[in-house]
Amino acid sequence: MTGPAAGVSASVRVERGHFTLDVALEVPAGEVLAVVGPNASGKSTLLHVVAGLVRPTTGTVRVGERVLTRRSPRGSVPDRPDGPDLLVAPEHRGVGLLGQDPLLFPHLSATENVAFGLRSSGMRAAPARERAREWLARVGLDGTGDRRPGELSGGQQQRVAIARALAAEPAVLLLDEPLAALDATSAPQIRQLLAEQVRATGTTAVVVSHDVLDAVVLADHVAVLREGELVERGRCAEVFSAPRTAFTAALVGTNLLPGRRDRAGVRTAVGPLEAVAPEAATRGRPDGSLEQPDGGACVVRFRPSAVELFEDRPDGPNVFEATVRWLEPATGGVRVRLAGTPELLADLEPAQAQGDWLRPGGRVWARVDPAAVHVAAGDS
Amino acid sequence: MTTDPSAAGPPGPAGPTPAPASARSRGERGAAPRPLPVLLAVPAVLGLVAVLLPLVALFPRVDWATFPAAITSPAALSALSLSLRTGLAAMVCCLVLGVPLALYLSRAPSRLAEVLRIIVTLPLVLPPLVGGMALLYLFGVNGYLGQVLTVVGITVPFTTLAVVMAQTFVAMPFLVISLEGALRTAGTRYEYVAATLGAGRWTVLRRITLPLVMPGLIAGTVLAFARAVGEFGATALFAGNQPGVTQTMPMAIYTAFNGAGVTRDSALALAVLLVVVSLVILLVLRDWRRREAW
């Protein structure tokens, strides 16, 4: 299992009843890719295919130059140009897997758990235990090596599981919601620990999560998965600060509206919206006029804090009427969800959120600050 | 010895049980049990008495002065030693054949597992005499396999080997059913983790699967041994009752009541010994399983 980090590439299709996962992704050696998406978007299935626990309907999985999984479409010619079907067993893939449940072997001590991978690759007991102790110290568990998993807290167990996964020196490490089962106090610490250790070992990793924070802290690149398809990908900073799909926008908690350009600004589902600086659209046009004045598809993006709500129609541009869906707590105030497709968010200061008029089902007036409206080319 | 598999309780949670299940059972244990209809107590107590009284009644009949001599008489010692040796041999046979069978059974698709489980359980439900008859018709001098073996010069019936075969036949279900339950409870999640850490199939079996079900395995092994030592019906038909060769303890006790071989005093002493040994086995097993439940 030892060896330099290798890149991983997967191009697979898994059909299961009504659900289809159809994904192609590539992670260069030593980099970390986050795959984010809601539950049942196919994230875990994707990891299980890479780990060799699930055979795809069709597709290929490669680690470095080595093909680990290959399945050609049924009915294709017998002498396939890309070689015969193949499914390398999980234990021969050099692909580690760490899930939300630590799944420490209950009959082995913490040290023996961490040493397990090393012993499996043929290392003798004494040096393996020595390495395991070093790893336990690295994850902040010095001196707990003799304890059984049942004697450790949930956070400590996950630390042992991280040490166990990394000590085996996998070519690729798959992280399946590694922090989802932890409480609010231990999750940030362990997220940090995981990020540090994955970087320190230079391990190529794919981390799957429904939490944008995991992606930002752990990964260099992100791919957004929706209903079995990748809808967006790129560097974390770019994708999350300027999402191109309403889906990603909802994930990071910003507003995104599809629209068409016209002379005055952008026509959207809530009416015309003006933007002071239509960023992407002004490229190459010093006068600030739009590249495709009429009918060009674009997306409009604005933060929830750029939206104000009023009981009566206010003055100014970018005003539209909307129905309140519900209210929820937000950092330093109240977040209002407005009904519509896509749903829009407005963050209000507590003082603004007073009054009977702001209640689920009520009609309100919304105003968006033109200076906070960003316009980008492309379809949502 | 009884042929009821639930005599020592079901295999129980041998491996780690899922958290919700254990939480639920904790909750039930904390609450006061729901009262039952009072009238039910009468048959319940009678049932307990029906099991306990005959066994207790054995003890006053024992002549304790001659007890040591009775269980150390040559005939008794010979029966005791034969029982131990054949019981252990049958236990090893059950392990060698039963553990792989239980492993495959626990991984079989549910339909197939259902059928296989019924087949495996059959010797447990059948009267042992029927098992002995079946073995005799297969391995007897005129039996299907017996004829073949006779040509090679091997005779199975009425040998010590026949005793071991009869005991294995009746005892195997105890091991297989108990172990399969433990394997199903333990599940295969840890095995997948072990595989992603680079462990091959044999390593996973040796270091993960079997250690995880060790309580179930030990319980099944002890039950199988106990059942083998108590075997009478199949042995009587298939192996006979020759002192030193096929006369195990149960056979010796039976013979004593027909006025041959060991004395009645010895038979009674041996019977009491069997009761005590069985009790100790069950107590130790219970204690050990409680300690090992992680």
XYZ file of C-alpha atoms in Angstrom:
674
model
C 0.000 0.000 0.000
C 2.993 2.250 0.460
C 4.228 4.435 -2.324
C 4.084 7.998 -3.519
C 0.708 9.652 -3.742
C -1.034 8.989 -7.031
C -3.769 10.869 -8.791
C -7.175 9.327 -9.182
C -9.561 9.532 -12.094
C -13.008 8.078 -12.301
C -15.509 8.114 -15.107
C -18.404 5.978 -14.034
C -22.092 5.384 -14.457
C -24.154 3.517 -11.857
C -27.796 2.685 -12.553
C -29.952 1.693 -9.614
C -33.655 1.623 -10.237
C -34.667 5.214 -10.928
C -31.388 6.665 -9.722
C -28.470 7.187 -12.083
C -25.041 8.377 -11.072
C -23.039 9.634 -14.039
C -19.818 11.325 -13.044
C -16.363 11.986 -14.450
C -13.762 13.473 -12.149
C -10.030 13.700 -11.784
C -7.864 14.532 -8.791
C -4.157 15.236 -9.388
C -1.657 13.527 -7.069
C -1.529 15.107 -3.627
C -4.630 17.244 -4.077
C -7.928 17.129 -2.244
C -11.255 17.255 -4.060
C -14.495 17.887 -2.241
C -17.727 16.496 -3.638
C -20.628 18.367 -2.090
C -24.318 17.767 -2.513
C -27.421 16.995 -0.485
C -28.323 13.563 0.833
C -29.125 10.958 -1.819
C -27.225 12.832 -4.522
C -24.983 9.796 -5.056
C -21.896 10.927 -3.129
C -21.404 7.741 -1.130
C -22.086 5.553 -4.144
C -19.335 7.407 -5.996
C -16.849 6.718 -3.191
C -17.877 3.073 -2.969
C -17.198 2.679 -6.669
C -13.706 4.153 -6.256
C -13.089 1.940 -3.192
C -14.122 -1.143 -5.168
C -17.080 -1.947 -2.921
C -19.561 -1.257 -5.733
C -19.256 -2.343 -9.350
C -20.380 0.414 -11.709
C -22.780 -0.266 -14.560
C -20.134 1.089 -16.902
C -16.972 3.090 -16.470
C -13.358 3.154 -15.404
C -11.509 3.984 -12.188
C -7.776 4.663 -12.324
C -5.263 5.377 -9.584
C -2.085 6.698 -11.154
C -1.566 4.608 -14.279
C -3.254 1.584 -12.783
C -6.780 0.618 -13.819
C -8.710 -0.605 -10.759
C -12.214 -0.872 -12.181
C -13.281 -1.227 -15.784
C -16.696 -2.145 -17.075
C -17.593 -1.782 -20.724
C -21.168 -1.338 -21.896
C -23.015 -4.596 -22.466
C -23.099 -5.795 -26.029
C -19.855 -4.127 -26.981
C -17.371 -6.003 -29.124
C -15.504 -8.843 -27.398
C -12.037 -7.510 -28.220
C -12.448 -4.183 -26.512
C -9.820 -1.611 -27.293
C -9.548 -0.566 -23.634
C -9.201 -4.075 -22.220
C -11.410 -6.620 -20.468
C -13.738 -5.929 -17.536
C -11.912 -5.666 -14.256
C -12.628 -5.122 -10.577
C -9.552 -5.113 -8.350
C -10.468 -6.248 -4.809
C -10.640 -3.470 -2.169
C -7.586 -4.845 -0.342
C -5.420 -4.565 -3.459
C -6.413 -1.056 -4.528
C -4.430 1.086 -2.105
C -7.590 3.105 -1.573
C -8.482 3.939 2.025
C -11.963 4.792 3.243
C -12.959 6.804 6.304
C -16.647 7.253 7.024
C -18.681 9.162 9.588
C -18.781 6.098 11.813
C -15.207 5.398 13.015
C -15.842 1.618 12.863
C -12.835 0.852 15.045
C -12.385 -2.882 15.509
C -13.980 -3.313 18.961
C -11.800 -6.242 20.007
C -8.503 -4.443 19.325
C -6.826 -1.666 21.317
C -6.366 1.792 19.779
C -2.738 0.969 18.964
C -3.663 -2.357 17.370
C -6.355 -0.622 15.333
C -3.869 1.874 13.929
C -1.279 -0.851 13.360
C -3.782 -3.002 11.459
C -3.046 -1.602 7.995
C 0.715 -1.802 8.520
C 0.451 -5.400 9.746
C -1.698 -6.264 6.731
C 0.987 -4.925 4.409
C 3.496 -7.282 6.047
C 5.192 -5.094 8.676
C 6.276 -6.946 11.835
C 4.316 -6.435 15.036
C 6.892 -4.415 16.999
C 7.685 -1.726 14.375
C 4.006 -1.544 13.411
C 3.058 -0.844 17.019
C 5.821 1.768 17.238
C 4.468 3.551 14.140
C 0.945 3.269 15.499
C 2.029 5.000 18.718
C 3.612 7.811 16.703
C 0.366 8.198 14.787
C -1.709 8.315 17.956
C 0.568 11.104 19.208
C 0.075 12.964 15.898
C -3.693 12.919 16.301
C -3.441 14.093 19.909
C -4.060 10.761 21.618
C -0.715 10.155 23.302
C -1.048 7.582 26.065
C -4.458 6.172 25.153
C -3.059 3.403 22.963
C -3.974 0.543 25.275
C -7.634 1.458 25.479
C -10.349 -0.397 23.629
C -12.606 1.699 21.345
C -15.467 1.304 23.824
C -13.439 3.288 26.365
C -12.920 6.273 24.038
C -15.263 9.183 23.313
C -16.781 9.636 19.852
C -14.260 12.337 18.958
C -11.336 10.246 20.188
C -12.593 7.279 18.189
C -12.680 9.367 15.029
C -9.119 10.549 15.739
C -8.025 6.912 15.978
C -9.874 6.173 12.745
C -8.041 9.037 11.009
C -4.703 7.722 12.291
C -5.628 4.204 11.180
C -6.598 5.340 7.674
C -3.492 7.495 7.162
C -1.038 5.062 8.791
C -1.892 2.522 6.087
C -0.434 5.055 3.596
C -3.147 4.733 0.975
C -2.457 6.094 -2.500
C -5.900 7.681 -2.306
C -7.977 8.377 0.784
C -11.764 8.596 0.519
C -13.560 10.570 3.215
C -17.296 9.952 3.428
C -18.878 12.659 5.631
C -16.015 12.211 8.114
C -17.394 14.770 10.586
C -21.138 14.211 10.296
C -21.451 12.084 13.430
C -19.453 14.394 15.709
C -20.839 16.957 18.144
C -20.445 20.684 17.580
C -17.397 20.958 19.875
C -15.258 18.174 18.455
C -16.194 18.588 14.770
C -14.133 21.803 14.191
C -11.077 20.390 15.967
C -11.179 17.160 14.043
C -11.862 18.964 10.749
C -8.683 20.956 11.374
C -6.719 17.865 12.366
C -7.867 16.006 9.280
C -6.928 18.930 7.029
C -3.460 19.180 8.593
C -2.687 15.478 8.452
C -3.981 14.945 4.923
C -1.804 17.859 3.742
C 1.203 16.785 5.837
C 1.160 13.309 4.307
C 0.510 14.630 0.811
C -2.329 12.142 0.437
C -4.592 12.415 -2.575
C -8.083 12.586 -1.159
C -11.721 12.823 -2.143
C -13.968 14.165 0.602
C -17.701 13.874 0.306
C -19.936 16.124 2.380
C -23.187 18.016 2.500
C -21.365 20.735 4.450
C -19.669 23.537 2.502
C -17.355 24.147 5.456
C -15.795 20.694 5.068
C -15.014 21.489 1.458
C -13.505 24.894 2.249
C -11.281 23.613 5.059
C -10.247 20.273 3.583
C -10.200 20.670 -0.171
C -8.518 22.608 -2.960
C -11.192 21.927 -5.537
C -14.871 21.259 -5.283
C -17.377 19.444 -7.448
C -21.087 19.919 -6.803
C -23.219 16.812 -7.221
C -26.950 16.965 -7.799
C -29.095 13.893 -8.408
C -26.169 11.904 -9.709
C -24.677 14.612 -11.935
C -21.880 17.103 -11.443
C -23.413 20.544 -11.962
C -20.414 22.704 -11.139
C -16.721 22.375 -10.392
C -13.675 24.515 -9.809
C -11.496 25.960 -7.071
C -13.389 26.149 -3.765
C -12.988 29.911 -3.517
C -14.378 30.510 -7.005
C -17.276 28.096 -6.868
C -18.470 29.209 -3.461
C -18.004 32.967 -3.921
C -19.536 33.035 -7.386
C -21.817 30.032 -7.779
C -23.220 29.535 -11.264
C -26.183 27.357 -10.369
C -29.101 28.064 -8.056
C -28.359 24.712 -6.509
C -24.839 25.669 -5.464
C -26.080 29.072 -4.380
C -28.592 27.449 -2.051
C -25.820 25.257 -0.716
C -23.657 28.240 0.218
C -26.649 30.357 1.226
C -26.616 33.089 -1.418
C -29.226 34.205 -3.967
C -28.990 33.350 -7.611
C -31.523 34.149 -10.326
C -31.410 33.161 -13.965
C -32.163 36.033 -16.345
C -31.829 37.620 -19.791
C -30.049 40.857 -20.455
C -31.796 43.893 -21.863
C -31.010 47.603 -22.174
C -31.950 48.494 -18.612
C -30.301 45.578 -16.854
C -31.461 42.001 -16.464
C -34.948 40.608 -16.775
C -35.571 37.969 -14.111
C -38.470 36.038 -12.661
C -38.997 38.767 -10.042
C -38.836 41.588 -12.576
C -36.030 43.760 -13.999
C -32.948 44.077 -11.805
C -30.311 46.775 -12.163
C -26.686 46.151 -11.480
C -24.156 48.929 -10.972
C -21.247 46.780 -12.046
C -22.250 43.863 -14.248
C -18.841 42.275 -13.781
C -18.435 39.464 -16.276
C -20.616 41.155 -18.848
C -18.530 44.332 -18.961
C -15.359 42.537 -19.870
C -13.776 44.169 -22.920
C -16.278 47.003 -22.984
C -14.746 50.165 -21.463
C -18.020 52.043 -21.639
C -19.690 49.519 -19.378
C -22.397 48.599 -21.847
C -23.429 44.984 -22.116
C -21.771 42.729 -24.620
C -24.966 41.144 -25.798
C -27.504 43.862 -25.144
C -30.567 41.772 -25.835
C -31.581 38.310 -24.866
C -28.224 37.025 -23.586
C -28.636 34.417 -20.872
C -27.002 35.316 -17.581
C -27.193 34.764 -13.838
C -27.737 37.423 -11.201
C -26.217 36.919 -7.780
C -26.686 38.866 -4.535
C -26.083 38.154 -0.867
C -29.088 37.738 1.476
C -27.866 40.787 3.437
C -28.318 42.956 0.308
C -32.073 42.362 0.439
C -34.319 44.683 2.463
C -37.964 43.906 3.227
C -40.790 46.431 3.659
C -44.438 46.359 4.581
C -45.306 49.042 1.968
C -43.799 49.584 -1.437
C -40.505 51.466 -1.051
C -38.930 53.847 -3.568
C -36.056 52.983 -5.843
C -35.108 50.368 -8.414
C -34.941 46.592 -7.879
C -38.209 46.433 -5.978
C -40.525 43.440 -6.198
C -43.329 41.836 -4.227
C -42.895 38.428 -2.613
C -44.492 35.952 -0.193
C -42.769 35.002 3.055
C -42.247 31.268 3.337
C -40.760 31.136 6.834
C -38.316 32.794 9.218
C -35.236 31.209 10.711
C -32.353 32.370 12.906
C -29.294 33.795 11.156
C -26.004 35.143 12.462
C -26.849 38.481 14.051
C -30.482 38.572 12.954
C -33.273 36.831 11.125
C -33.192 35.004 7.794
C -36.388 35.225 5.754
C -37.080 32.681 3.033
C -39.181 34.075 0.200
C -41.316 31.681 -1.839
C -40.461 31.272 -5.495
C -38.327 29.303 -7.914
C -35.606 29.603 -6.924
C -36.323 30.488 -3.328
C -34.714 33.807 -2.292
C -33.133 34.641 1.062
C -33.159 37.954 2.927
C -31.098 38.551 6.073
C -32.572 41.233 8.328
C -31.253 42.901 11.449
C -33.428 42.104 14.488
C -34.848 45.672 14.520
C -36.038 45.341 10.903
C -37.740 42.065 11.591
C -40.272 43.447 14.073
C -43.961 43.555 13.314
C -46.979 41.509 12.334
C -46.498 42.001 8.610
C -43.462 39.723 8.589
C -45.050 36.295 9.003
C -45.179 33.084 6.942
C -47.653 33.511 4.089
C -47.604 37.322 4.312
C -46.974 39.562 1.251
C -43.965 41.862 1.547
C -41.937 44.204 -0.660
C -38.303 43.400 -1.297
C -35.578 45.796 -2.455
C -32.123 44.748 -3.621
C -29.183 47.157 -3.448
C -27.974 47.628 -7.080
C -24.386 47.912 -5.855
C -24.586 44.388 -4.451
C -26.001 42.772 -7.595
C -23.493 40.743 -9.614
C -24.220 39.588 -13.135
C -22.362 36.755 -14.829
C -22.745 35.215 -18.251
C -24.126 31.744 -18.673
C -27.042 29.500 -17.918
C -27.920 28.470 -14.421
C -28.809 -33.306 28.289
C -31.641 -31.811 26.397
C -31.979 -31.343 22.679
C -33.623 -27.982 23.093
C -31.314 -25.387 21.543
C -32.707 -22.637 23.739
C -31.584 -24.438 26.890
C -28.704 -22.036 27.304
C -30.500 -19.087 25.825
C -30.208 -17.858 22.272
C -26.743 -17.018 20.942
C -27.437 -13.446 21.978
C -25.580 -10.329 20.894
C -22.211 -11.799 20.210
C -20.909 -8.891 18.231
C -21.537 -5.196 18.564
C -25.226 -4.458 18.308
C -26.377 -1.291 16.552
C -26.684 1.598 18.963
C -30.474 2.088 18.724
C -31.136 -1.554 19.617
C -28.939 -1.470 22.692
C -30.417 1.842 23.770
C -33.890 0.380 23.490
C -33.063 -2.682 25.578
C -31.512 -0.431 28.209
C -34.706 1.544 28.377
C -36.788 -1.599 28.800
C -34.573 -2.849 31.562
C -34.913 0.420 33.451
C -38.726 0.381 33.493
C -40.714 -1.861 35.823
C -41.897 -4.999 33.952
C -45.546 -5.080 32.971
C -47.578 -7.313 35.324
C -48.897 -10.594 33.853
C -52.207 -12.319 34.666
C -51.729 -13.845 38.116
C -53.231 -17.196 37.088
C -50.335 -17.737 34.685
C -48.064 -18.180 37.704
C -49.536 -21.629 38.434
C -48.454 -23.379 35.192
C -45.232 -21.377 35.213
C -44.247 -22.691 38.622
C -45.354 -26.216 37.669
C -43.160 -25.990 34.595
C -40.160 -25.044 36.666
C -40.860 -27.868 39.110
C -41.216 -30.342 36.239
C -37.671 -29.506 35.130
C -36.057 -29.175 38.523
C -37.680 -31.839 40.724
C -36.526 -34.969 38.842
C -32.950 -33.694 38.788
C -33.009 -32.831 42.487
C -34.546 -36.225 43.249
C -31.372 -37.887 41.969
C -29.250 -36.507 44.769
C -30.790 -38.141 47.926
C -30.468 -41.546 46.255
C -26.722 -41.228 45.959
C -24.706 -43.156 48.517
C -22.146 -40.451 49.196
C -19.910 -42.842 51.149
C -19.290 -44.943 48.057
C -19.521 -42.060 45.603
C -15.740 -41.671 45.054
C -15.308 -45.371 44.576
C -18.327 -45.545 42.281
C -17.064 -42.934 39.844
C -13.518 -44.333 39.928
C -14.458 -47.963 39.289
C -12.670 -49.253 36.182
C -15.894 -49.537 34.207
C -16.969 -46.017 35.163
C -13.536 -44.534 34.469
C -13.397 -46.261 31.118
C -16.811 -44.848 30.182
C -15.857 -41.411 31.470
C -12.596 -41.348 29.540
C -14.242 -42.623 26.346
C -16.930 -39.950 26.641
C -14.347 -37.225 27.077
C -12.170 -38.402 24.186
C -15.034 -38.931 21.739
C -16.711 -35.710 22.892
C -13.565 -33.700 22.238
C -13.012 -35.416 18.877
C -16.614 -34.653 17.882
C -16.143 -31.055 19.009
C -13.087 -30.699 16.773
C -15.037 -32.223 13.860
C -17.867 -29.764 14.506
C -15.401 -26.858 14.481
C -13.553 -27.943 11.343
C -16.774 -28.519 9.388
C -19.207 -26.265 11.216
C -17.306 -22.960 11.234
C -16.909 -22.809 7.433
C -20.527 -23.945 7.048
C -21.739 -21.183 9.386
C -19.629 -18.612 7.531
C -21.130 -19.518 4.164
C -24.595 -19.759 5.692
C -24.302 -16.220 7.087
C -23.338 -14.845 3.655
C -25.833 -16.835 1.598
C -28.704 -14.995 -0.084
C -31.726 -15.096 2.232
C -33.724 -17.696 0.246
C -30.830 -20.133 0.072
C -29.878 -19.464 3.700
C -33.435 -20.342 4.742
C -33.234 -23.730 3.042
C -29.716 -24.465 4.287
C -30.660 -23.515 7.837
C -33.556 -25.983 7.807
C -31.250 -28.751 6.588
C -28.633 -27.955 9.221
C -31.226 -27.810 11.989
C -32.765 -31.161 11.049
C -30.516 -33.372 13.272
C -31.428 -31.120 16.176
C -35.141 -31.749 15.768
C -34.987 -35.416 14.711
C -35.047 -38.132 17.354
C -31.377 -39.154 17.617
C -32.419 -42.767 16.996
C -33.469 -41.775 13.486
C -30.047 -40.211 12.977
C -28.386 -43.396 14.149
C -30.511 -45.435 11.743
C -29.638 -43.119 8.874
C -25.940 -43.361 9.648
C -26.214 -47.139 9.831
C -27.924 -47.341 6.440
C -25.216 -45.160 4.909
C -22.096 -46.571 6.595
C -23.325 -50.063 7.573
C -21.709 -53.089 5.937
C -24.566 -53.144 3.425
C -24.907 -49.358 3.268
C -24.131 -47.249 0.216
C -20.810 -45.937 1.494
C -20.293 -48.895 3.833
C -19.972 -51.336 0.906
C -17.293 -49.164 -0.644
C -15.450 -48.807 2.650
C -15.631 -52.562 3.275
C -13.783 -53.157 0.012
C -10.975 -50.897 1.267
C -11.047 -52.774 4.555
C -12.667 -50.105 6.729
C -15.621 -50.896 8.946
C -17.272 -47.932 10.587
C -20.254 -49.191 12.606
C -19.674 -50.331 16.169
C -16.256 -48.655 16.422
C -15.101 -45.617 18.366
C -15.110 -43.744 15.063
C -18.840 -44.450 14.803
C -19.338 -42.885 18.242
C -17.581 -39.710 17.071
C -19.584 -39.628 13.846
C -22.886 -40.033 15.679
C -21.936 -37.306 18.145
C -20.822 -34.947 15.369
C -24.095 -35.569 13.540
C -26.253 -34.533 16.487
C -23.980 -31.792 17.895
C -23.087 -29.842 14.728
C -26.365 -27.848 14.551
C -25.665 -26.317 17.963
C -22.403 -24.844 16.748
C -23.612 -23.795 13.305
C -26.837 -22.120 14.425
C -25.197 -20.332 17.343
C -22.255 -19.117 15.234
C -24.384 -18.079 12.279
C -26.518 -15.910 14.549
C -23.409 -14.224 15.900
C -22.035 -13.671 12.381
C -25.279 -12.108 11.161
C -25.351 -9.792 14.180
C -21.718 -8.734 13.664
C -22.394 -7.910 10.008
C -19.707 -7.214 7.411
C -18.972 -3.522 7.962
C -15.748 -4.146 9.861
C -14.631 -6.537 7.153
C -15.005 -3.828 4.513
C -12.965 -1.445 6.649
C -10.287 -4.105 7.077
C -10.218 -4.649 3.303
C -9.732 -0.921 2.612
C -6.777 -1.099 5.026
C -5.212 -3.721 2.788
C -6.158 -6.929 4.601
C -6.728 -9.978 2.394
C -9.545 -12.480 2.917
C -7.655 -14.839 5.233
C -6.347 -11.937 7.311
C -9.850 -10.506 7.627
C -11.199 -13.904 8.703
C -8.424 -14.491 11.229
C -8.105 -11.002 12.692
C -11.606 -9.515 12.330
C -14.448 -11.921 11.570
C -13.646 -14.738 13.994
C -12.482 -12.557 16.927
C -15.676 -10.488 16.601
C -17.884 -13.579 16.946
C -15.668 -15.290 19.529
C -18.365 -15.243 22.268
C -20.843 -16.897 19.891
C -18.203 -19.334 18.695
C -17.248 -20.389 22.222
C -20.883 -20.707 23.250
C -21.627 -22.862 20.208
C -18.538 -25.001 20.776
C -19.363 -25.673 24.421
C -22.971 -26.488 23.606
C -21.843 -28.836 20.846
C -19.393 -30.535 23.216
C -22.044 -30.920 25.892
C -24.488 -32.350 23.389
C -21.846 -34.765 22.081
C -21.042 -36.034 25.577
C -24.731 -36.592 26.288
C -25.391 -38.386 22.990
C -27.239 -41.693 23.404
C -29.777 -42.583 20.729
C -27.689 -42.359 17.581
C -24.710 -43.922 19.338
C -26.795 -46.851 20.550
C -27.900 -47.779 17.025
C -24.800 -46.883 15.051
C -21.969 -47.655 17.508
C -23.402 -50.128 19.960
C -22.462 -50.605 23.584
C -19.076 -52.289 23.836
C -17.191 -51.381 27.042
C -13.996 -49.465 26.299
C -14.824 -49.074 22.606
C -18.270 -47.547 22.282
C -19.660 -47.569 25.811
C -19.803 -43.858 26.650
C -21.203 -42.523 29.914
C -24.849 -42.399 28.802
C -24.506 -45.938 27.444
C -22.920 -47.090 30.705
C -25.720 -45.530 32.751
C -28.312 -47.213 30.556
C -26.544 -50.565 30.759
C -26.347 -50.377 34.533
C -30.126 -50.245 34.662
C -30.291 -53.399 32.571
C -28.086 -55.082 35.187
C -24.810 -55.356 33.318
C -21.452 -53.554 33.281
C -21.239 -50.855 35.927
C -23.288 -51.081 39.103
C -26.449 -49.101 39.706
C -24.556 -47.102 42.281
C -21.996 -46.170 39.674
C -24.737 -45.300 37.216
C -26.357 -43.018 39.736
C -23.036 -41.420 40.625
C -22.244 -40.866 36.941
C -25.691 -39.369 36.375
C -25.206 -36.911 39.220
C -21.758 -36.094 37.872
C -23.251 -35.330 34.451
C -25.846 -33.023 35.984
C -23.218 -31.110 37.962
C -20.814 -30.861 35.030
C -23.613 -29.574 32.761
C -24.573 -26.976 35.332
C -20.984 -25.785 35.674
C -20.630 -25.528 31.884
C -23.746 -23.358 31.625
C -22.695 -21.110 34.500
C -19.157 -20.594 33.204
C -20.437 -19.926 29.706
C -22.923 -17.351 30.938
C -20.321 -15.584 33.005
C -17.768 -15.549 30.230
C -20.194 -14.190 27.665
C -21.228 -11.364 29.947
C -17.598 -10.402 30.445
C -16.740 -10.539 26.756
C -19.736 -8.560 25.497
C -18.158 -5.386 24.141
